[in-house]
Amino acid sequence: MIVKLLKRLILILMILQKTFSLQECVNNTKNLRLKRDNTEGKRYLVFPQGSNVQLIYCMTIGTYAKPQGVFTMGITAGLAWELPHHKTVPYRKPAEVYHRRSRRELYKKIELMFNTRGKDGKACVLKALCQAGKRKSSEVGNAIFMKEILHSLFTLPNGSYHIDPKTEYEYAHESTEDCNKIYPTCSSIF
């Protein structure tokens, strides 16, 4: 009888001990989650160093030669942007300032692309910015695909910031004069 009573007592103690240790484990897990949620803050998407995103536009045109399909002509334009490999932001300024600066780098590359094709790259980019700035909001979304892509590339974010002085790109985008008269050395790219 005493042996049975001891067995029951040991069994009850074991169950109580497991219950308390399980409760302690659950509490510790909750505390760790709360601590992790409070300390992590923002999460960042980072890539291996040297990774980039490329935008490539290729247009291939078949010629009228015999036999057909033997000769083709192609035009290719490509741009590349480096992806972030650190979790810190290079500029501690408003996002619009960062986007304006990255657009300026893009415009310089587009100028170079036009220059290699024998056009006045600077005038073409400034004319495109001028035309994009004059486009009415009712016209957006009603043109052909390439015109909409070009419009989105040459539309600058609104606002002005004293920490980021305006450049000739912003002045061209905000111009109220006739774009064809200001930049006559470039035919329309839209």
Short mmCIF file of C-alpha atoms in Angstrom, two decimals:
data_model
loop_
_atom_site.label_atom_id
_atom_site.label_comp_id
_atom_site.label_asym_id
_atom_site.label_seq_id
_atom_site.Cartn_x
_atom_site.Cartn_y
_atom_site.Cartn_z
CA MET A 1 0.00 0.00 0.00
CA ILE A 2 2.80 2.38 0.87
CA VAL A 3 4.59 1.38 -2.35
CA LYS A 4 1.50 2.23 -4.41
CA LEU A 5 1.19 5.54 -2.61
CA LEU A 6 4.87 6.33 -3.26
CA LYS A 7 4.49 5.41 -6.94
CA ARG A 8 1.49 7.75 -7.25
CA LEU A 9 3.32 10.53 -5.44
CA ILE A 10 6.38 10.15 -7.70
CA LEU A 11 4.12 10.11 -10.77
CA ILE A 12 2.35 13.31 -9.61
CA LEU A 13 5.69 15.01 -8.93
CA MET A 14 6.99 14.03 -12.37
CA ILE A 15 3.84 15.41 -14.03
CA LEU A 16 4.09 18.66 -12.05
CA GLN A 17 7.76 19.02 -12.91
CA LYS A 18 7.08 18.49 -16.63
CA THR A 19 4.21 20.98 -16.53
CA PHE A 20 6.37 23.66 -14.90
CA SER A 21 9.29 23.10 -17.25
CA LEU A 22 6.94 23.19 -20.25
CA GLN A 23 5.41 26.46 -18.97
CA GLU A 24 8.91 27.90 -18.49
CA CYS A 25 9.84 26.87 -22.04
CA VAL A 26 6.74 28.57 -23.46
CA ASN A 27 7.44 31.76 -21.46
CA ASN A 28 11.07 31.81 -22.61
CA THR A 29 9.99 31.42 -26.23
CA LYS A 30 7.53 34.33 -25.91
CA ASN A 31 10.19 36.50 -24.27
CA LEU A 32 12.69 35.70 -27.02
CA ARG A 33 10.15 36.57 -29.71
CA LEU A 34 9.28 39.87 -28.03
CA LYS A 35 12.94 40.71 -27.59
CA ARG A 36 13.69 39.83 -31.23
CA ASP A 37 10.74 41.88 -32.53
CA ASN A 38 11.86 44.92 -30.55
CA THR A 39 15.53 44.79 -31.52
CA GLU A 40 15.38 43.89 -35.22
CA GLY A 41 13.67 47.00 -36.55
CA LYS A 42 13.61 47.21 -40.33
CA ARG A 43 14.59 44.31 -42.51
CA TYR A 44 16.59 44.80 -45.68
CA LEU A 45 16.93 42.83 -48.85
CA VAL A 46 20.62 42.49 -49.71
CA PHE A 47 22.30 40.70 -52.59
CA PRO A 48 25.76 39.22 -53.13
CA GLN A 49 28.34 41.88 -53.95
CA GLY A 50 28.52 42.57 -57.69
CA SER A 51 24.86 41.65 -58.41
CA ASN A 52 22.96 43.89 -60.79
CA VAL A 53 19.65 44.27 -62.60
CA GLN A 54 19.70 44.79 -66.33
CA LEU A 55 17.14 46.35 -68.61
CA ILE A 56 17.78 45.32 -72.20
CA TYR A 57 15.73 46.39 -75.20
CA CYS A 58 16.32 44.45 -78.42
CA MET A 59 14.57 45.05 -81.71
CA THR A 60 15.25 42.72 -84.62
CA ILE A 61 14.03 43.53 -88.12
CA GLY A 62 14.02 41.05 -90.95
CA THR A 63 15.23 42.26 -94.33
CA TYR A 64 13.77 41.66 -97.76
CA ALA A 65 16.67 39.58 -99.01
CA LYS A 66 16.65 36.19 -100.70
CA PRO A 67 16.45 33.69 -99.06
CA GLN A 68 14.22 35.28 -96.45
CA GLY A 69 15.34 35.31 -92.84
CA VAL A 70 19.04 35.13 -93.69
CA PHE A 71 19.82 38.79 -93.06
CA THR A 72 18.44 40.64 -90.08
CA MET A 73 19.14 44.00 -88.57
CA GLY A 74 19.10 44.49 -84.82
CA ILE A 75 19.17 47.40 -82.42
CA THR A 76 20.02 46.74 -78.79
CA ALA A 77 20.10 49.10 -75.82
CA GLY A 78 21.00 47.98 -72.32
CA LEU A 79 21.19 49.55 -68.89
CA ALA A 80 22.43 48.03 -65.63
CA TRP A 81 21.88 49.01 -62.01
CA GLU A 82 23.96 47.69 -59.14
CA LEU A 83 21.94 45.98 -56.40
CA PRO A 84 22.58 46.80 -52.73
CA HIS A 85 25.02 44.53 -50.92
CA HIS A 86 24.90 46.36 -47.56
CA LYS A 87 21.90 46.84 -45.32
CA THR A 88 22.61 50.54 -44.97
CA VAL A 89 21.31 53.27 -47.25
CA PRO A 90 24.07 55.26 -48.97
CA TYR A 91 22.20 58.56 -48.60
CA ARG A 92 20.63 59.67 -45.33
CA LYS A 93 18.22 61.97 -47.11
CA PRO A 94 14.59 61.71 -48.23
CA ALA A 95 13.85 58.93 -50.70
CA GLU A 96 12.94 61.45 -53.39
CA VAL A 97 16.45 62.93 -53.24
CA TYR A 98 17.96 59.48 -53.66
CA HIS A 99 15.69 58.74 -56.64
CA ARG A 100 16.52 62.08 -58.26
CA ARG A 101 20.24 61.35 -57.96
CA SER A 102 19.92 57.84 -59.38
CA ARG A 103 17.87 59.25 -62.28
CA ARG A 104 20.67 61.72 -63.02
CA GLU A 105 23.09 58.82 -63.36
CA LEU A 106 20.63 57.08 -65.67
CA TYR A 107 20.28 60.21 -67.83
CA LYS A 108 24.05 60.44 -68.24
CA LYS A 109 24.08 56.84 -69.50
CA ILE A 110 21.23 57.57 -71.92
CA GLU A 111 23.12 60.63 -73.19
CA LEU A 112 26.12 58.43 -73.88
CA MET A 113 23.91 55.91 -75.71
CA PHE A 114 22.52 58.67 -77.98
CA ASN A 115 26.02 60.06 -78.56
CA THR A 116 27.22 56.66 -79.79
CA ARG A 117 24.31 56.61 -82.26
CA GLY A 118 25.41 59.95 -83.73
CA LYS A 119 22.82 62.18 -82.03
CA ASP A 120 23.19 65.03 -79.58
CA GLY A 121 22.68 63.01 -76.39
CA LYS A 122 22.38 65.94 -73.99
CA ALA A 123 19.79 67.71 -76.16
CA CYS A 124 17.78 64.49 -76.63
CA VAL A 125 17.62 63.78 -72.89
CA LEU A 126 16.73 67.37 -72.04
CA LYS A 127 14.07 67.42 -74.77
CA ALA A 128 12.60 64.15 -73.47
CA LEU A 129 12.49 65.59 -69.94
CA CYS A 130 10.86 68.76 -71.26
CA GLN A 131 8.21 66.77 -73.16
CA ALA A 132 7.55 64.45 -70.20
CA GLY A 133 7.05 67.45 -67.92
CA LYS A 134 4.50 68.98 -70.30
CA ARG A 135 2.46 65.79 -70.75
CA LYS A 136 -1.05 66.06 -69.31
CA SER A 137 -2.19 63.48 -66.78
CA SER A 138 -5.17 62.62 -69.02
CA GLU A 139 -2.74 61.51 -71.77
CA VAL A 140 -0.82 59.10 -69.50
CA GLY A 141 -1.71 55.49 -70.22
CA ASN A 142 -3.22 56.15 -73.66
CA ALA A 143 -0.09 55.86 -75.82
CA ILE A 144 1.88 52.95 -77.22
CA PHE A 145 3.95 50.81 -74.84
CA MET A 146 7.36 52.30 -75.67
CA LYS A 147 6.07 55.86 -75.24
CA GLU A 148 4.71 54.99 -71.79
CA ILE A 149 8.04 53.38 -70.78
CA LEU A 150 9.96 56.45 -71.96
CA HIS A 151 7.51 58.74 -70.18
CA SER A 152 8.02 56.89 -66.89
CA LEU A 153 11.80 57.10 -67.32
CA PHE A 154 11.77 60.83 -67.99
CA THR A 155 9.23 61.89 -65.36
CA LEU A 156 10.94 63.25 -62.25
CA PRO A 157 9.53 62.99 -58.71
CA ASN A 158 7.70 66.12 -57.61
CA GLY A 159 9.02 68.51 -55.00
CA SER A 160 12.15 70.52 -54.40
CA TYR A 161 14.70 70.02 -51.69
CA HIS A 162 17.27 72.52 -50.44
CA ILE A 163 19.67 69.64 -49.71
CA ASP A 164 19.56 68.63 -53.36
CA PRO A 165 20.02 71.63 -55.66
CA LYS A 166 18.34 71.55 -59.07
CA THR A 167 20.31 70.58 -62.13
CA GLU A 168 19.68 71.20 -65.81
CA TYR A 169 17.55 68.02 -65.85
CA GLU A 170 15.06 69.46 -63.35
CA TYR A 171 15.03 72.81 -65.14
CA ALA A 172 14.28 71.07 -68.45
CA HIS A 173 11.49 69.01 -66.83
CA GLU A 174 9.87 72.15 -65.39
CA SER A 175 10.33 74.28 -68.53
CA THR A 176 7.30 76.14 -69.87
CA GLU A 177 8.84 76.99 -73.25
CA ASP A 178 8.40 75.03 -76.49
CA CYS A 179 10.65 71.96 -76.29
CA ASN A 180 11.30 71.88 -80.06
CA LYS A 181 12.58 75.47 -80.02
CA ILE A 182 14.81 74.98 -76.98
CA TYR A 183 16.37 71.72 -78.23
CA PRO A 184 16.32 71.84 -82.07
CA THR A 185 19.36 69.54 -82.47
CA CYS A 186 17.37 66.44 -81.52
CA SER A 187 14.35 64.95 -83.21
CA SER A 188 11.65 63.63 -80.88
CA ILE A 189 12.43 60.40 -79.04
CA PHE A 190 8.81 59.83 -78.01
#
